[in-house]
C-alpha positions as a LaTeX table, in Angstrom:
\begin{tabular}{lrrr}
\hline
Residue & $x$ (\AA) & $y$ (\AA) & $z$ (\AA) \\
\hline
Unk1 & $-15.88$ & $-0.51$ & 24.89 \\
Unk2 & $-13.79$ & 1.40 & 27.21 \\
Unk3 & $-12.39$ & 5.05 & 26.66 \\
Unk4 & $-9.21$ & 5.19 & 28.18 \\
Unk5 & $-7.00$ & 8.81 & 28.52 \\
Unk6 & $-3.50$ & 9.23 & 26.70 \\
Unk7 & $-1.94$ & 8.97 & 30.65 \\
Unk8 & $-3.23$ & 5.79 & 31.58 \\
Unk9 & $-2.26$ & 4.82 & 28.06 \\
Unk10 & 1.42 & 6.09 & 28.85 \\
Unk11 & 1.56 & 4.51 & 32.24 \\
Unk12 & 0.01 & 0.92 & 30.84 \\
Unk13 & 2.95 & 1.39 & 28.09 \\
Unk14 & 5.24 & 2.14 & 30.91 \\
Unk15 & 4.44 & $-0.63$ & 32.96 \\
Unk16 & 5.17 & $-3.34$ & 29.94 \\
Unk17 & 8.24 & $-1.60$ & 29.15 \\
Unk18 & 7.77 & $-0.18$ & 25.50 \\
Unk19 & 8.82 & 2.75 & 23.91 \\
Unk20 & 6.79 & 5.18 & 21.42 \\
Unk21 & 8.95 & 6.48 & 19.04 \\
Unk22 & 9.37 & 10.57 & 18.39 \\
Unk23 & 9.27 & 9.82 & 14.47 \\
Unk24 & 5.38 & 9.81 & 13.41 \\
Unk25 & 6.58 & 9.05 & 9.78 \\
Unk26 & 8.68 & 5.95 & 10.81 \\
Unk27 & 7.05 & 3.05 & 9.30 \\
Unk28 & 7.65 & 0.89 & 12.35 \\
Unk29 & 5.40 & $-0.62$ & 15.03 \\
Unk30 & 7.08 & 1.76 & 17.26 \\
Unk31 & 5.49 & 4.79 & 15.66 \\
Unk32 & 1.70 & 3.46 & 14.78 \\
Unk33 & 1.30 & 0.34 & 16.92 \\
Unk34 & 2.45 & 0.44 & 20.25 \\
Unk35 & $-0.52$ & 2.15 & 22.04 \\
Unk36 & $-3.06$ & 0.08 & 20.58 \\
Unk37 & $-0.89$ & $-2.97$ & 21.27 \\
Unk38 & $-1.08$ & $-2.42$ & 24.84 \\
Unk39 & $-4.62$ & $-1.22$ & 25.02 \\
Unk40 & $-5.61$ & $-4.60$ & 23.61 \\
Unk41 & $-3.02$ & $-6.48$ & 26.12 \\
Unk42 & $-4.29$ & $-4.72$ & 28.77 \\
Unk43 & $-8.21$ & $-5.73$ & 28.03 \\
Unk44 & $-6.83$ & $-9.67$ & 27.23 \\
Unk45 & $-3.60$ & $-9.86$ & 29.31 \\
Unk46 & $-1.09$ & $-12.87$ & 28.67 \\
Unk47 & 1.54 & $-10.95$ & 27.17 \\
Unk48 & 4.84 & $-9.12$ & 28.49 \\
Unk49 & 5.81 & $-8.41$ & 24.81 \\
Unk50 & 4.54 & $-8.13$ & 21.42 \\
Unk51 & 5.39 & $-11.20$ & 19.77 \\
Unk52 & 4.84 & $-9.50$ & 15.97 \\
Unk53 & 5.96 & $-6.59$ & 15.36 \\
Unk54 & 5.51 & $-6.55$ & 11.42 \\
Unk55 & 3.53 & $-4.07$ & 9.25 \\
Unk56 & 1.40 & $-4.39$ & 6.29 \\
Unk57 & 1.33 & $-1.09$ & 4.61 \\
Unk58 & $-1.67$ & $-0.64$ & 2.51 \\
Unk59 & $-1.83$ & 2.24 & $-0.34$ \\
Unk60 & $-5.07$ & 3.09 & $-1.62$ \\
Unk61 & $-3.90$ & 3.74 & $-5.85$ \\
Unk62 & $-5.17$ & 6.88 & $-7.27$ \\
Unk63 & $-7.24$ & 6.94 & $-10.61$ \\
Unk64 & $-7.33$ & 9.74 & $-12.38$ \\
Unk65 & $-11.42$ & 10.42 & $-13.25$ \\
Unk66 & $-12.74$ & 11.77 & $-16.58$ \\
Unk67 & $-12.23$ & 15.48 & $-16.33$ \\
Unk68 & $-13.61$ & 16.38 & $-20.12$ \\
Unk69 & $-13.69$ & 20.00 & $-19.29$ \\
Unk70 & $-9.72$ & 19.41 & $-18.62$ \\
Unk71 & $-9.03$ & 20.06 & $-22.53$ \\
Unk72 & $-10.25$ & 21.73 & $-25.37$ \\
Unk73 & $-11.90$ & 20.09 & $-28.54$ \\
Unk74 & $-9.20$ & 19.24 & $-31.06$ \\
Unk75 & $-9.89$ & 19.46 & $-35.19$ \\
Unk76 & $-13.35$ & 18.15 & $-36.26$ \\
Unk77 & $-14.91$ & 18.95 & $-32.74$ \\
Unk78 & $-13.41$ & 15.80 & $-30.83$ \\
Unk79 & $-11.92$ & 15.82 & $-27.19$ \\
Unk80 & $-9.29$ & 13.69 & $-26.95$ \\
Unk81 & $-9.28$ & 10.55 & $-23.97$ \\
Unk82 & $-8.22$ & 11.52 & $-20.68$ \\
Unk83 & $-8.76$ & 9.89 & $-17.82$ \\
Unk84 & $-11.67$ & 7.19 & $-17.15$ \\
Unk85 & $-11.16$ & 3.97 & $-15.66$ \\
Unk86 & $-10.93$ & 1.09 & $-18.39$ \\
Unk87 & $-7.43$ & 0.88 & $-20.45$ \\
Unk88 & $-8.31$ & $-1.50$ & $-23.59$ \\
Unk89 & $-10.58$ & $-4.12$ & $-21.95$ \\
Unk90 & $-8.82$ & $-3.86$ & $-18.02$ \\
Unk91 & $-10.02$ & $-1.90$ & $-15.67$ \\
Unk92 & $-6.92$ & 0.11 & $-14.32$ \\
Unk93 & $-5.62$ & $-1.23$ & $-11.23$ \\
Unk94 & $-6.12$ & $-4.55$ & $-11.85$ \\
Unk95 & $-3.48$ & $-7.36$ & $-11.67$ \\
Unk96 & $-2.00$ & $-9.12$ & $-14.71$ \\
Unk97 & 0.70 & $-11.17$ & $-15.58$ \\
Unk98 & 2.91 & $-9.86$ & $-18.21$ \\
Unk99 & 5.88 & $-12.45$ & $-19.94$ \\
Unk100 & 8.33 & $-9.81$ & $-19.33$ \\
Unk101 & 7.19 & $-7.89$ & $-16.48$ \\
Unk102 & 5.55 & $-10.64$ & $-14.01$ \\
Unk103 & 2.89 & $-9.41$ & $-11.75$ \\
Unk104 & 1.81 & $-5.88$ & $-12.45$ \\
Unk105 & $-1.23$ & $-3.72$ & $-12.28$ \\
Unk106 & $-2.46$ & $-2.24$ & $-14.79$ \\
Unk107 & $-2.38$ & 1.61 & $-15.47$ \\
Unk108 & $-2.97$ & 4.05 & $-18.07$ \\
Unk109 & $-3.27$ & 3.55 & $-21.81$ \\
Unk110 & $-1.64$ & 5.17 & $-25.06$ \\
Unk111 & $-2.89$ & 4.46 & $-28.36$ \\
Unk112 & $-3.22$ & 0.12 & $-28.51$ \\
Unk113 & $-0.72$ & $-0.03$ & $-25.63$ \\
Unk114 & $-1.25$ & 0.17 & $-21.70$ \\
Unk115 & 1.35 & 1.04 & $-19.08$ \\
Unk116 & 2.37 & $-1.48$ & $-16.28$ \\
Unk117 & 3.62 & $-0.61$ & $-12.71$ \\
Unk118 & 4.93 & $-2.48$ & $-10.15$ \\
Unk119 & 2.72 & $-3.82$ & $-7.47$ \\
Unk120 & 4.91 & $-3.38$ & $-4.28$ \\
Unk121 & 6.29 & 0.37 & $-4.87$ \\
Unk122 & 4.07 & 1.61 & $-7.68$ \\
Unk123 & 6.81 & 1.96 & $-10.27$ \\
Unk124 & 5.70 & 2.42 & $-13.80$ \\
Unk125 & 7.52 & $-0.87$ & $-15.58$ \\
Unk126 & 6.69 & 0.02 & $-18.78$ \\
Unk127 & 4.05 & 2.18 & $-21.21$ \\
Unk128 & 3.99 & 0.40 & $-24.24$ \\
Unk129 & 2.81 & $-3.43$ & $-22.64$ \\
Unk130 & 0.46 & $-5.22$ & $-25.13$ \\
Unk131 & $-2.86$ & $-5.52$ & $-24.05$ \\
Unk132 & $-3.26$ & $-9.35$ & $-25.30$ \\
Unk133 & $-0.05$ & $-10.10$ & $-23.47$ \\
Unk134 & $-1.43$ & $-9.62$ & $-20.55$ \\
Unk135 & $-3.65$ & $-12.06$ & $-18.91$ \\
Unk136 & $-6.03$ & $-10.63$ & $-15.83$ \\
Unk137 & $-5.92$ & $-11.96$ & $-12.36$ \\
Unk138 & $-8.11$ & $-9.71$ & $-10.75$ \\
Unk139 & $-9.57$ & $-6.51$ & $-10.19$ \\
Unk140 & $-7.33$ & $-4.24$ & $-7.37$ \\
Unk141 & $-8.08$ & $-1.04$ & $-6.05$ \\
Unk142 & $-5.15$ & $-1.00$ & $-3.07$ \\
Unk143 & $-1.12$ & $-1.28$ & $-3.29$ \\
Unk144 & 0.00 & $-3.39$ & $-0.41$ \\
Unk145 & 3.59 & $-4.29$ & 0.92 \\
Unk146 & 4.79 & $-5.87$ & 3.97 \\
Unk147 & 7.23 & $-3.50$ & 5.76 \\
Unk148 & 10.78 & $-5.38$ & 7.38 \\
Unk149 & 11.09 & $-6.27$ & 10.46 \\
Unk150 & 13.87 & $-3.73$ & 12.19 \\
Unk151 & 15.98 & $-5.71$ & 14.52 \\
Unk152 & 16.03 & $-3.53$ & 18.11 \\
Unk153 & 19.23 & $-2.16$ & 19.33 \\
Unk154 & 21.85 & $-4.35$ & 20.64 \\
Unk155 & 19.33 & $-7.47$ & 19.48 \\
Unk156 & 21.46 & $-10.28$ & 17.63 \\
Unk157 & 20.55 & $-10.56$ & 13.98 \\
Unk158 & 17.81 & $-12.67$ & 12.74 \\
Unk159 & 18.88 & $-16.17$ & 11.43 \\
Unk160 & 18.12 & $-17.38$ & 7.95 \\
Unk161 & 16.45 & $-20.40$ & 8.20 \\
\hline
\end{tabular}
């Protein structure tokens, strides 16, 4: 392992010709790629440019834990559900398939229903999805989506094949 400074950095970056961009919260390679791009082409060498420039953006998904002292015992002495991990039988998070819906992962659950949300932008589909509708895939615990490609300034447009 070598520790290299952010000027030798610049001039290595500066010597292949890329730019960093300004905008941190870009999703582009631009932004969160380009330094260790060339710090890796300048250990292997071979390249003048980066030949993929696409990003997989990965989303840890948020579960909201049992908080019991959250709320306050209802008639007869009984707290009512809040949070936990298991929605009727799935652990939330996990994928299903759903006849309506597709591919989903599974969220939070109301009475004999459970809510559904979109795998790519974690968009609640529905809340009212029938648990034996759904059939499980797997267990998930991350929301992943592969970013576009930007075409570059003044670069033709990319042909569909």
């Amino acid at each position: 392992m070598e520790t290299k400074q952010g000027y030798e950095t610049k001039e290595l970056r500066d010597g292949i010709g890329l730019k960093k961009t300004k905008r941190k919260m870009a999703e582009v390679f631009e932004a969160h790629c380009v330094d260790s791009w060339v710090l890796a082409n300048g250990w292997t060498g071979g390249h003048t440019y980066p030949d993929n420039k696409q990003l997989l953006c990965i989303t840890p998904l948020r579960f909201h834990r049992r908080q019991l002292h959250r709320l306050q015992f209802s008639k007869g002495g009984i707290r009512k559900p809040y949070g936990g991990t298991l929605s009727h039988g799935f652990k939330r998070g996990s994928l299903v398939k759903h006849p309506k819906w597709g591919l989903a992962y599974v969220g939070g659950c109301l009475k004999d229903r459970i809510s559904l949300h979109a795998v790519a932008s974690g968009r609640r589909l529905c809340q009212n999805a029938k648990p034996a509708d759904c059939r499980f895939l797997t267990f998930n615990t991350w929301r992943t989506r592969a970013l576009p490609l930007t075409p570059k300034v003044g670069s033709p447009a990319p042909k569909n094949l």
